[in-house]
Amino acid sequence: MKVMIGSIIIVILICIGIWLMLAPSFKKVGETAEKIKSKFEEDENGGKK
């Protein structure tokens, strides 16, 4: 039982570490998606092409 609990804790710590490493790239992807979305909205509204 102790081994199972320890393994679960280690897996959770690894997942948190991976999340912290990838978090900045999620922000960049979100910013890029917003820019693309605003360009599509401008095109639909007859804005700049």
mmCIF file of C-alpha atoms in Angstrom:
data_model
loop_
_atom_site.group_PDB
_atom_site.id
_atom_site.type_symbol
_atom_site.label_atom_id
_atom_site.label_comp_id
_atom_site.label_asym_id
_atom_site.label_seq_id
_atom_site.Cartn_x
_atom_site.Cartn_y
_atom_site.Cartn_z
ATOM 1 C CA MET A 1 0.000 0.000 0.000
ATOM 2 C CA LYS A 2 2.842 2.405 0.834
ATOM 3 C CA VAL A 3 4.467 1.721 -2.530
ATOM 4 C CA MET A 4 1.216 2.495 -4.360
ATOM 5 C CA ILE A 5 0.723 5.795 -2.503
ATOM 6 C CA GLY A 6 4.351 6.758 -3.133
ATOM 7 C CA SER A 7 4.018 5.950 -6.822
ATOM 8 C CA ILE A 8 0.882 8.075 -7.125
ATOM 9 C CA ILE A 9 2.613 11.005 -5.413
ATOM 10 C CA ILE A 10 5.625 10.705 -7.755
ATOM 11 C CA VAL A 11 3.370 10.618 -10.836
ATOM 12 C CA ILE A 12 1.494 13.711 -9.616
ATOM 13 C CA LEU A 13 4.781 15.568 -9.022
ATOM 14 C CA ILE A 14 6.003 14.668 -12.528
ATOM 15 C CA CYS A 15 2.719 15.888 -14.047
ATOM 16 C CA ILE A 16 2.979 19.189 -12.149
ATOM 17 C CA GLY A 17 6.563 19.615 -13.391
ATOM 18 C CA ILE A 18 5.547 18.995 -16.999
ATOM 19 C CA TRP A 19 2.629 21.434 -16.626
ATOM 20 C CA LEU A 20 4.950 24.151 -15.280
ATOM 21 C CA MET A 21 7.366 23.643 -18.187
ATOM 22 C CA LEU A 22 4.603 23.806 -20.805
ATOM 23 C CA ALA A 23 2.501 26.631 -19.275
ATOM 24 C CA PRO A 24 4.365 29.493 -21.044
ATOM 25 C CA SER A 25 3.817 27.853 -24.434
ATOM 26 C CA PHE A 26 0.062 27.618 -23.731
ATOM 27 C CA LYS A 27 0.007 31.384 -23.204
ATOM 28 C CA LYS A 28 1.803 31.972 -26.529
ATOM 29 C CA VAL A 29 -0.627 29.670 -28.348
ATOM 30 C CA GLY A 30 -3.562 31.544 -26.802
ATOM 31 C CA GLU A 31 -2.183 34.938 -27.856
ATOM 32 C CA THR A 32 -1.612 33.702 -31.411
ATOM 33 C CA ALA A 33 -5.143 32.283 -31.552
ATOM 34 C CA GLU A 34 -6.566 35.657 -30.444
ATOM 35 C CA LYS A 35 -4.645 37.483 -33.187
ATOM 36 C CA ILE A 36 -5.863 35.051 -35.852
ATOM 37 C CA LYS A 37 -9.437 35.290 -34.546
ATOM 38 C CA SER A 38 -9.382 39.088 -34.677
ATOM 39 C CA LYS A 39 -8.054 38.984 -38.259
ATOM 40 C CA PHE A 40 -10.913 36.675 -39.300
ATOM 41 C CA GLU A 41 -13.444 38.987 -37.624
ATOM 42 C CA GLU A 42 -12.001 41.991 -39.477
ATOM 43 C CA ASP A 43 -12.258 40.115 -42.782
ATOM 44 C CA GLU A 44 -15.883 39.187 -42.098
ATOM 45 C CA ASN A 45 -16.762 42.777 -41.236
ATOM 46 C CA GLY A 46 -15.109 44.117 -44.386
ATOM 47 C CA GLY A 47 -12.068 45.400 -42.548
ATOM 48 C CA LYS A 48 -8.460 45.275 -43.629
ATOM 49 C CA LYS A 49 -7.459 42.349 -45.805
#
